[in-house]
Coordinates of C-alpha atoms and ligand atoms in Angstrom, one line a residue:
X67 CA 76.6 301.0 111.3
X68 CA 77.0 297.7 113.1
X69 CA 79.5 295.2 111.6
X70 CA 78.5 291.6 111.8
X71 CA 81.8 290.3 113.3
X72 CA 85.1 291.9 114.1
X73 CA 87.9 289.4 114.1
X74 CA 90.9 290.4 116.2
X75 CA 94.0 289.0 114.4
X76 CA 94.9 288.1 110.8
X77 CA 96.8 285.0 111.6
X78 CA 95.8 281.8 109.7
X79 CA 92.9 281.1 112.0
X80 CA 91.4 284.7 111.9
X81 CA 91.7 284.7 108.1
X82 CA 90.1 281.3 107.7
X83 CA 87.2 282.4 109.9
X84 CA 86.8 285.5 107.8
X85 CA 86.6 283.4 104.6
X86 CA 84.1 281.0 106.2
X87 CA 81.9 283.8 107.5
X88 CA 81.8 285.4 104.1
X89 CA 81.0 282.2 102.4
X90 CA 78.1 281.7 104.8
X91 CA 76.7 285.1 104.1
X92 CA 78.0 287.2 107.0
X93 CA 80.3 290.3 106.9
X94 CA 83.4 290.1 108.9
X95 CA 86.0 292.8 109.5
X96 CA 89.5 291.8 110.4
X97 CA 91.7 294.0 112.6
X98 CA 95.4 293.1 112.6
X99 CA 98.1 294.7 114.8
X100 CA 100.9 294.2 112.3
X101 CA 101.2 296.6 109.4
X102 CA 102.4 293.7 107.1
X103 CA 102.0 290.0 107.0
X104 CA 104.4 288.4 109.4
X105 CA 107.6 286.9 107.9
X106 CA 108.2 284.8 111.0
X107 CA 108.8 281.2 110.3
X108 CA 106.4 279.1 112.4
X109 CA 104.5 276.1 110.9
X110 CA 106.4 274.2 108.2
X111 CA 103.4 272.2 107.3
X112 CA 99.9 270.9 107.9
X113 CA 99.2 267.5 109.5
X114 CA 95.8 265.8 109.5
X115 CA 92.2 266.2 108.4
X116 CA 92.7 269.9 107.7
X117 CA 94.6 269.0 104.5
X118 CA 91.4 267.4 103.2
X119 CA 89.3 270.3 104.5
X120 CA 91.4 272.7 102.5
X121 CA 90.7 270.5 99.5
X122 CA 87.0 270.9 100.3
X123 CA 87.4 274.7 100.0
X124 CA 89.6 274.7 96.9
X125 CA 92.6 276.0 98.9
X126 CA 94.6 272.8 98.6
X127 CA 94.7 273.4 94.9
X128 CA 95.9 277.0 95.5
X129 CA 98.6 275.8 97.9
X130 CA 99.9 273.0 95.7
X131 CA 99.1 274.1 92.2
X132 CA 97.6 270.7 91.5
X133 CA 94.0 269.6 91.0
X134 CA 94.8 266.1 92.3
X135 CA 93.2 265.2 95.6
X136 CA 95.5 265.0 98.6
X137 CA 97.0 261.6 99.1
X138 CA 97.7 260.0 102.5
X139 CA 101.3 260.1 103.7
X140 CA 103.1 256.8 103.7
X141 CA 105.1 257.6 106.9
X142 CA 105.2 260.1 109.8
X143 CA 106.5 260.3 113.3
X144 CA 104.8 260.3 116.7
X145 CA 107.1 261.3 119.6
X146 CA 110.1 260.6 117.3
X147 CA 108.8 257.0 116.7
X148 CA 108.6 256.3 113.0
X149 CA 105.1 255.4 111.8
X150 CA 105.0 253.2 108.7
X151 CA 101.5 254.1 107.5
X152 CA 101.7 252.6 104.0
X153 CA 100.5 249.3 105.3
X154 CA 97.3 250.8 106.7
X155 CA 94.1 250.2 104.8
X156 CA 92.4 253.6 104.3
X157 CA 95.3 255.4 105.9
X158 CA 93.7 258.6 107.4
X159 CA 96.9 260.8 107.8
X160 CA 97.5 263.5 105.2
X161 CA 100.3 266.1 105.4
X162 CA 101.2 269.1 103.4
X163 CA 104.7 270.7 103.5
X164 CA 104.0 274.3 103.1
X165 CA 105.2 277.2 105.3
X166 CA 102.8 279.2 107.4
X167 CA 103.7 282.4 105.6
X168 CA 102.3 280.9 102.4
X169 CA 99.2 279.6 104.0
X170 CA 98.5 283.1 105.4
X171 CA 99.1 284.6 102.0
X172 CA 96.6 282.2 100.3
X173 CA 94.0 282.8 103.0
X174 CA 94.4 286.5 102.8
X175 CA 94.1 286.5 99.1
X176 CA 90.9 284.4 99.3
X177 CA 89.4 286.6 102.1
X178 CA 90.0 289.7 99.9
X179 CA 88.5 287.9 96.9
X180 CA 85.4 287.3 99.1
X181 CA 85.2 291.0 99.9
X182 CA 86.6 290.9 103.5
X183 CA 88.1 294.1 104.7
X184 CA 91.4 293.6 106.5
X185 CA 92.7 296.6 108.5
X186 CA 96.4 296.3 109.1
X187 CA 98.4 298.3 111.6
X188 CA 95.3 298.5 113.9
X189 CA 95.2 297.0 117.3
X190 CA 92.2 295.9 119.4
X191 CA 92.8 297.4 122.8
X192 CA 89.5 296.9 124.6
X193 CA 85.8 296.2 124.3
X194 CA 82.5 296.6 126.1
X195 CA 79.7 294.0 125.7
X196 CA 76.1 295.2 125.4
X197 CA 72.9 293.2 125.1
X198 CA 72.9 293.4 121.3
X199 CA 76.4 294.3 120.3
X200 CA 80.1 294.7 121.3
X201 CA 81.8 298.1 121.1
X202 CA 85.4 297.5 120.2
X203 CA 88.2 299.9 120.9
X204 CA 90.9 300.0 118.2
X205 CA 94.1 301.9 118.1
X206 CA 95.0 302.8 114.6
X207 CA 97.6 304.9 112.8
X208 CA 95.2 307.9 112.9
X209 CA 94.5 307.5 116.6
X210 CA 92.0 305.5 118.6
X211 CA 88.5 304.8 117.4
X212 CA 85.5 302.4 118.0
X213 CA 83.8 299.7 115.9
X214 CA 80.4 298.4 116.8
X215 CA 79.9 294.7 116.0
X216 CA 77.4 292.0 116.8
X217 CA 80.2 289.7 117.7
X218 CA 83.9 289.9 118.4
X219 CA 86.2 286.9 117.8
X220 CA 89.6 286.7 119.3
X221 CA 91.9 285.1 116.8
X222 CA 94.8 287.0 118.3
X223 CA 97.1 284.2 119.3
X224 CA 98.3 282.7 122.6
X225 CA 98.6 286.1 124.3
X226 CA 95.1 287.0 123.2
X227 CA 94.0 290.4 124.5
X228 CA 90.4 289.4 123.7
X229 CA 90.7 286.4 126.0
X230 CA 92.3 288.5 128.8
X231 CA 89.8 291.3 128.6
X232 CA 86.9 288.8 128.5
X233 CA 88.4 287.5 131.8
X234 CA 88.5 284.0 130.4
X235 CA 91.0 282.1 132.4
X236 CA 93.8 280.1 130.6
X237 CA 94.7 277.3 133.0
X238 CA 97.5 274.9 132.2
X239 CA 101.3 274.7 132.7
X240 CA 104.3 276.6 131.6
X241 CA 107.6 274.8 131.6
X242 CA 111.1 276.2 131.4
X243 CA 113.2 273.0 131.3
X244 CA 113.6 272.7 127.5
X245 CA 115.7 274.7 125.0
X246 CA 114.9 274.3 121.4
X247 CA 117.3 275.7 118.8
X248 CA 116.4 275.9 115.1
X249 CA 118.3 277.5 112.2
X250 CA 118.6 277.5 108.5
X251 CA 122.1 276.2 108.1
X252 CA 124.7 275.0 105.6
X253 CA 125.5 271.4 106.0
X254 CA 128.7 269.8 104.5
X255 CA 127.7 268.4 101.1
X256 CA 129.5 265.1 101.7
X257 CA 127.2 264.3 104.7
X258 CA 124.1 264.5 102.6
X259 CA 122.7 261.2 101.3
X260 CA 121.9 262.0 97.6
X261 CA 119.3 259.2 97.4
X262 CA 117.3 259.5 100.6
X263 CA 118.0 263.2 101.2
X264 CA 119.1 262.6 104.8
X265 CA 122.5 262.8 106.5
X266 CA 125.2 260.4 107.2
X267 CA 126.9 261.7 110.3
X268 CA 130.3 260.2 111.1
X269 CA 130.2 258.9 114.7
X270 CA 126.4 258.7 114.7
X271 CA 125.2 257.1 111.5
X272 CA 122.3 257.7 109.1
X273 CA 119.7 260.3 109.9
X274 CA 116.6 260.3 107.6
X275 CA 115.2 263.6 106.5
X276 CA 112.3 265.0 108.6
X277 CA 112.5 262.1 111.1
X278 CA 113.1 263.2 114.7
X279 CA 116.1 261.6 116.2
X280 CA 115.8 261.1 119.9
X281 CA 118.9 260.2 122.0
X282 CA 119.3 259.9 125.7
X283 CA 120.5 263.5 125.7
X284 CA 118.0 265.3 123.5
X285 CA 116.5 265.5 120.1
X286 CA 117.8 266.4 116.6
X287 CA 115.9 267.0 113.4
X288 CA 117.2 267.6 109.9
X289 CA 114.6 269.1 107.6
X290 CA 115.4 270.0 104.0
X291 CA 112.2 271.8 103.1
X292 CA 111.1 272.9 99.6
X293 CA 110.5 276.5 100.9
X294 CA 114.3 277.2 101.3
X295 CA 117.5 276.1 99.7
X296 CA 118.9 275.8 103.3
X297 CA 117.8 272.9 105.5
X298 CA 116.3 273.6 108.9
X299 CA 118.4 272.0 111.7
X300 CA 116.8 271.7 115.1
X301 CA 117.9 270.4 118.5
X302 CA 116.0 270.2 121.7
X303 CA 117.7 269.8 125.1
X304 CA 116.4 269.3 128.6
X305 CA 117.5 270.8 131.9
X306 CA 120.3 272.8 130.3
X307 CA 121.5 276.3 131.2
X308 CA 120.6 278.8 128.6
X309 CA 123.5 280.5 126.8
X310 CA 123.0 284.2 126.9
X311 CA 121.8 286.1 123.8
X312 CA 120.3 285.1 120.5
X313 CA 121.1 281.8 118.9
X314 CA 124.3 281.5 116.9
X315 CA 125.4 278.8 114.5
X316 CA 128.4 277.8 116.7
X317 CA 125.9 277.4 119.7
X318 CA 123.7 275.1 117.6
X319 CA 126.7 273.1 116.5
X320 CA 127.7 272.6 120.1
X321 CA 124.2 271.5 121.0
X322 CA 124.3 268.9 118.2
X323 CA 127.6 267.6 119.6
X324 CA 125.9 267.1 123.0
X325 CA 122.7 265.5 121.5
X326 CA 124.2 263.2 118.9
X327 CA 127.7 262.8 120.4
X328 CA 129.0 263.7 117.0
X329 CA 129.9 266.8 115.1
X330 CA 128.3 268.4 112.1
X331 CA 130.3 271.3 110.7
X332 CA 127.4 273.7 110.3
X333 CA 127.9 276.9 108.3
X334 CA 125.9 280.1 107.9
X335 CA 123.5 280.1 105.0
X336 CA 124.4 282.4 102.1
X337 CA 122.4 284.7 99.9
X338 CA 119.0 286.4 100.6
X339 CA 117.1 285.5 103.7
X340 CA 115.2 285.6 105.8
X341 CA 117.3 282.9 107.5
X342 CA 115.9 281.5 110.7
X343 CA 117.9 281.6 113.9
X344 CA 115.4 280.8 116.8
X345 CA 115.9 279.8 120.3
X346 CA 112.9 278.9 122.4
X347 CA 113.0 278.2 126.1
X348 CA 110.2 276.1 127.7
X349 CA 106.7 276.0 126.4
X350 CA 103.0 276.4 127.4
X351 CA 100.2 274.0 127.4
X352 CA 97.0 275.8 128.2
X353 CA 93.3 275.6 127.4
X354 CA 90.8 278.5 127.8
X355 CA 88.3 277.9 130.5
X356 CA 85.5 278.9 128.0
X357 CA 85.6 279.5 124.3
X358 CA 82.8 282.1 124.6
X359 CA 81.7 284.9 126.8
X360 CA 78.3 286.1 125.5
X361 CA 79.2 288.0 122.2
X362 CA 82.9 287.3 122.4
X363 CA 84.4 284.0 121.1
X364 CA 87.9 282.6 120.8
X365 CA 89.5 280.5 118.0
X366 CA 92.9 279.0 117.4
X367 CA 95.9 279.8 119.7
X368 CA 93.7 282.3 121.6
X369 CA 91.7 279.3 122.9
X370 CA 94.6 276.7 123.3
X371 CA 98.3 276.5 123.1
X372 CA 100.5 273.4 123.3
X373 CA 103.8 272.0 122.1
X374 CA 104.3 272.1 118.3
X375 CA 105.5 268.5 118.4
X376 CA 103.8 266.5 115.6
X377 CA 102.5 269.7 114.0
X378 CA 98.9 269.6 115.2
X379 CA 98.4 273.4 115.7
X380 CA 96.7 274.4 112.5
X381 CA 94.8 271.1 112.1
X382 CA 93.1 272.2 115.3
X383 CA 92.9 276.0 114.8
X384 CA 91.8 276.1 111.2
X385 CA 89.1 273.6 111.9
X386 CA 87.9 275.7 114.9
X387 CA 87.4 278.5 112.5
X388 CA 85.6 276.2 110.0
X389 CA 83.4 274.9 112.8
X390 CA 82.5 278.3 114.0
X391 CA 82.1 280.2 110.7
X392 CA 78.8 278.7 109.5
X393 CA 77.2 278.6 112.9
X394 CA 78.0 282.2 113.7
X395 CA 76.8 283.3 110.3
X396 CA 73.5 281.4 110.8
X397 CA 72.9 283.2 114.1
X398 CA 73.8 286.6 112.6
X399 CA 71.4 286.0 109.7
X400 CA 68.6 285.0 112.0
X401 CA 68.5 281.4 110.8
X402 CA 69.6 279.9 114.2
X403 CA 69.4 280.6 117.9
X404 CA 72.3 281.2 120.2
X405 CA 72.2 277.5 121.2
X406 CA 73.9 276.7 117.9
X407 CA 76.8 278.8 118.9
X408 CA 77.2 276.7 122.1
X409 CA 77.9 273.7 120.0
X410 CA 81.1 275.4 118.8
X411 CA 82.6 274.8 122.3
X412 CA 81.0 271.4 123.0
X413 CA 82.4 270.1 119.7
X414 CA 85.8 271.7 119.6
X415 CA 86.9 271.6 123.3
X416 CA 87.2 267.8 123.3
X417 CA 89.3 268.0 120.1
X418 CA 91.6 270.5 121.8
X419 CA 91.8 268.3 124.8
X420 CA 92.9 265.4 122.6
X421 CA 95.6 267.4 120.9
X422 CA 96.9 268.4 124.3
X423 CA 96.9 264.8 125.4
X424 CA 98.7 263.8 122.2
X425 CA 101.4 266.5 122.4
X426 CA 102.0 265.8 126.1
X427 CA 102.4 262.1 125.3
X428 CA 104.8 262.9 122.5
X429 CA 106.8 265.2 124.7
X430 CA 107.2 262.4 127.3
X431 CA 108.3 260.0 124.6
X432 CA 111.1 262.3 123.3
X433 CA 112.5 263.2 126.8
X434 CA 116.0 262.1 127.7
X435 CA 116.8 259.3 130.1
X436 CA 116.9 255.5 130.2
X437 CA 113.4 255.1 131.6
X438 CA 112.1 256.9 128.5
X439 CA 114.2 254.6 126.4
X440 CA 112.4 251.6 128.0
X441 CA 109.1 253.2 127.4
X442 CA 109.9 253.8 123.8
X443 CA 110.9 250.2 123.3
X444 CA 107.5 249.1 124.7
X445 CA 105.7 251.7 122.5
X446 CA 107.6 250.4 119.4
X447 CA 106.2 246.9 120.2
X448 CA 102.7 248.3 120.5
X449 CA 103.1 250.2 117.2
X450 CA 103.9 246.9 115.4
X451 CA 100.2 246.1 116.0
X452 CA 98.3 247.6 113.0
X453 CA 95.3 248.4 115.3
X454 CA 97.5 250.6 117.5
X455 CA 99.2 252.2 114.5
X456 CA 95.7 253.1 113.2
X457 CA 94.7 254.5 116.5
X458 CA 97.8 256.8 116.5
X459 CA 97.1 257.8 112.9
X460 CA 93.5 258.6 113.7
X461 CA 94.6 260.6 116.7
X462 CA 97.1 262.7 114.7
X463 CA 94.7 263.2 111.8
X464 CA 91.6 263.9 113.9
X465 CA 89.9 261.1 112.1
X466 CA 88.6 259.8 115.4
X467 CA 86.5 263.0 116.0
X468 CA 82.9 262.2 116.5
X469 CA 80.8 265.3 117.2
X470 CA 77.2 264.9 118.1
X471 CA 76.2 261.3 117.8
X472 CA 73.0 260.3 116.0
X473 CA 71.1 257.2 115.2
X474 CA 73.4 256.3 112.3
X475 CA 77.1 255.5 112.8
X476 CA 78.2 258.1 110.2
X477 CA 76.5 261.0 112.1
X478 CA 79.1 263.3 113.7
X479 CA 81.9 261.9 111.6
X480 CA 84.0 263.4 108.8
X481 CA 82.0 262.8 105.6
X482 CA 83.9 260.2 103.4
X483 CA 85.5 261.5 100.2
X484 CA 82.6 260.4 98.0
X485 CA 82.5 260.2 94.2
X486 CA 79.3 261.7 93.0
X487 CA 77.5 261.9 89.7
X488 CA 79.7 262.5 86.7
X489 CA 82.7 261.4 88.7
X490 CA 82.8 264.7 90.6
X491 CA 84.4 264.4 94.1
X492 CA 82.5 265.6 97.2
X493 CA 85.4 268.0 97.8
X494 CA 84.6 269.8 94.5
X495 CA 81.0 270.4 95.6
X496 CA 81.8 271.9 99.0
X497 CA 83.9 274.8 97.9
X498 CA 81.2 277.4 98.6
X499 CA 80.7 275.9 102.1
X500 CA 77.0 274.9 101.5
X501 CA 75.5 271.9 103.2
X502 CA 74.8 269.0 100.8
X503 CA 72.2 266.4 100.7
X504 CA 73.6 263.4 98.9
X505 CA 71.4 260.6 97.7
X506 CA 72.4 257.1 96.6
X507 CA 68.9 255.7 96.1
X508 CA 67.9 257.7 93.0
X509 CA 64.8 258.9 94.9
X510 CA 63.6 262.4 95.6
X511 CA 63.9 263.6 99.2
X512 CA 62.0 266.8 98.5
X513 CA 65.0 269.1 98.8
X514 CA 67.8 270.1 96.4
X515 CA 70.1 267.1 96.4
X516 CA 73.1 265.5 94.7
X517 CA 73.1 262.0 93.4
X518 CA 76.0 259.8 94.4
X519 CA 77.3 256.5 93.4
X520 CA 80.0 255.7 95.9
X521 CA 79.8 252.6 98.0
X522 CA 79.3 254.0 101.5
X523 CA 77.4 252.4 104.4
X524 CA 74.2 254.5 104.0
X525 CA 71.7 255.3 101.3
X526 CA 71.6 259.1 101.8
X527 CA 73.5 261.6 104.0
X528 CA 73.5 265.3 104.9
X529 CA 76.9 267.0 105.0
X530 CA 77.4 270.1 107.1
X531 CA 79.4 273.0 105.8
X532 CA 82.4 272.0 107.8
X533 CA 82.5 268.6 106.1
X534 CA 80.9 266.5 109.0
X535 CA 77.8 264.3 108.6
X536 CA 74.7 265.8 110.1
X537 CA 72.4 263.0 109.2
X538 CA 72.5 259.7 107.4
X539 CA 70.1 256.9 106.7
X540 CA 70.0 253.3 105.5
X541 CA 66.4 253.5 104.4
X542 CA 66.3 252.1 100.8
X543 CA 64.0 254.9 99.8
X544 CA 62.6 258.0 101.6
X545 CA 60.0 256.9 104.1
X546 CA 58.2 258.8 106.9
X547 CA 60.8 258.0 109.5
X548 CA 63.9 258.9 107.5
X549 CA 62.2 262.1 106.2
X550 CA 61.3 263.2 109.7
X551 CA 64.9 262.6 110.9
X552 CA 66.3 264.5 108.0
X553 CA 64.0 267.4 108.8
X554 CA 65.1 267.3 112.4
X555 CA 68.7 267.4 111.4
X556 CA 68.2 270.3 109.1
X557 CA 66.4 272.2 111.9
X558 CA 68.9 271.2 114.6
X559 CA 71.9 272.6 112.6
X560 CA 69.9 275.4 111.0
X561 CA 70.9 274.2 107.6
X562 CA 69.2 275.3 104.5
X563 CA 69.4 273.4 101.2
X564 CA 67.8 276.2 99.3
X565 CA 69.7 277.2 96.2
X566 CA 70.1 280.8 97.5
X567 CA 70.5 281.9 101.1
Ligands
FAD144 C1 107.9 277.2 116.4 C2 106.5 276.8 116.0 C3 106.3 275.8 115.0 C4 105.1 275.5 114.7 N1 104.9 274.5 113.8 C5 103.7 274.1 113.4 C6 103.5 273.1 112.4 O1 104.4 272.6 111.8 N2 102.2 272.8 112.0 C7 101.1 273.4 112.6 O2 100.0 273.1 112.2 N3 101.3 274.4 113.6 C8 102.5 274.7 114.0 N4 102.7 275.7 114.9 C9 101.5 276.3 115.5 C10 100.9 277.5 114.6 O3 102.0 278.3 114.2 C11 99.9 278.2 115.4 O4 98.9 277.3 115.9 C12 99.2 279.3 114.6 O5 100.0 280.3 114.2 C13 98.0 279.9 115.3 O6 97.3 280.7 114.5 P1 96.4 281.9 115.1 O7 95.8 282.5 113.9 O8 95.5 281.3 116.1 O9 97.3 282.8 115.9 P2 98.6 283.7 115.4 O10 99.3 283.0 114.2 O11 99.4 283.9 116.6 O12 98.0 285.0 114.8 C14 97.5 286.0 115.7 C15 97.4 287.3 115.0 O13 96.8 288.2 115.9 C16 97.5 289.5 115.8 N5 97.1 290.2 117.0 C17 97.5 289.9 118.3 N6 97.0 290.8 119.2 C18 96.2 291.6 118.5 C19 95.4 292.8 118.8 N7 95.3 293.2 120.1 N8 94.8 293.4 117.8 C20 94.9 293.0 116.5 N9 95.7 292.0 116.1 C21 96.3 291.3 117.1 C22 98.9 289.1 115.7 O14 99.7 290.1 115.2 C23 98.8 287.9 114.8 O15 98.9 288.3 113.4 C24 103.9 276.1 115.3 C25 104.1 277.1 116.2 C26 105.4 277.5 116.6 C27 105.6 278.6 117.6

């Protein structure tokens, strides 16, 4: 038996891909090296368009327990520069404070609900590509075995074995000049501001919660997160000798003294953990030379790694998976040719390149030194201009993505959050990942369609399963030209509006 798709790795991006493939009518099998879900604390939240995308799959509701739509965040930071977004009209930046562990749990539950098989404690160790399939070598608890699949997707993280065995180069840079120290820690109660939730540090001053503090010697963050009774305390220092061994609370305290020039009497957290104590030296910024080699594709960290500054990793990776899922399923189910798969890379590589640009720019803005202080003063002046502020918010959210351009300005853009008939939100109609034809004219386009009543700059639009606009028109009613362009868009993206697949 040949499996449709083997996904190597049950991290967030592999699990999301498994959900998307299932929704689109393909049968994925996930192979995960770890016997249990990882307890490691990585992402503390999601930043950007992915929050709205999760709403469009009903996963935002599962993560938050509310049926309310996500609301934009009034403030955020870019390179430790505070962004006051509340003044922006149509603020595009959404955030969701939720630990990666929880995201993975919700995605795993959803994948299982959709009938996905997840094999844990099994490691992909090799593969051979054939004309019509890939033979994958797996090392399991009962010994090695093979799986035949039509496609293999490497969602196996930054050290991806899939990428390495496919001989896809991973060019970029590795630096070793930073040391980041993060721990759950006990902070003296008298330093905590009961109103704002930040700290008042004698000898330094007020430090708002979650807002990066850059000094000429390093960076400090105080993050009281809902996922733990103990706040996360982080420092980053440059060009400093690494202290031997794993991080200790006294080492973090000494680092704070150097960065802030003031002391915070940190203590060890009490009670049940896991309590984080993490020291990371340096970092990688790399982008895979190709996202595909014949029947092997890469998503998420397997395709790109970069600094975690600004939290863009899962905005990028989860939307890779959502971009790839429906396309790969259409090819597997014979509805599309291989050229549809090529659009995965042509659409997602430029997005990864922008994330890399943004994280590099932020890393430069938080670096120590008086030149950087000058650069920051200039940047602060630029951010006072609402046009520039919007540009940064668009960059961080991914709201500036425009995939394939078309003859209407909405084509290739994120479909607006429309209100449709009966007050239903677009996000409530896209949970099964079907494409939607939305009509505002009250006319019949000859396909199953949904009537809308929002004021958007078009009279009808076609939304792809990943939430982007495939086609839009201003024609007041269906005419020959608009019908022909709709048909062309349906064919180009292999979209079917039929009620069943
Ligand atoms: C310190 C830190 C903080 C971060 N903070 C944020 C944040 O706030 N917001 C954000 O959006 N992102 C953040 N990120 C980035 C985010 O954690 C990653 O982008 C994300 O984990 C990538 O998911 P993935 O599924 O691609 O890979 P991974 O999460 O690395 O998952 C890969 C999976 O593949 C498995 N695997 C590996 N090799 C094999 C094999 N041979 N066979 C089978 N299975 C295999 C692994 O066990 C793992 O489960 C942070 C990252 C770090 C390190």
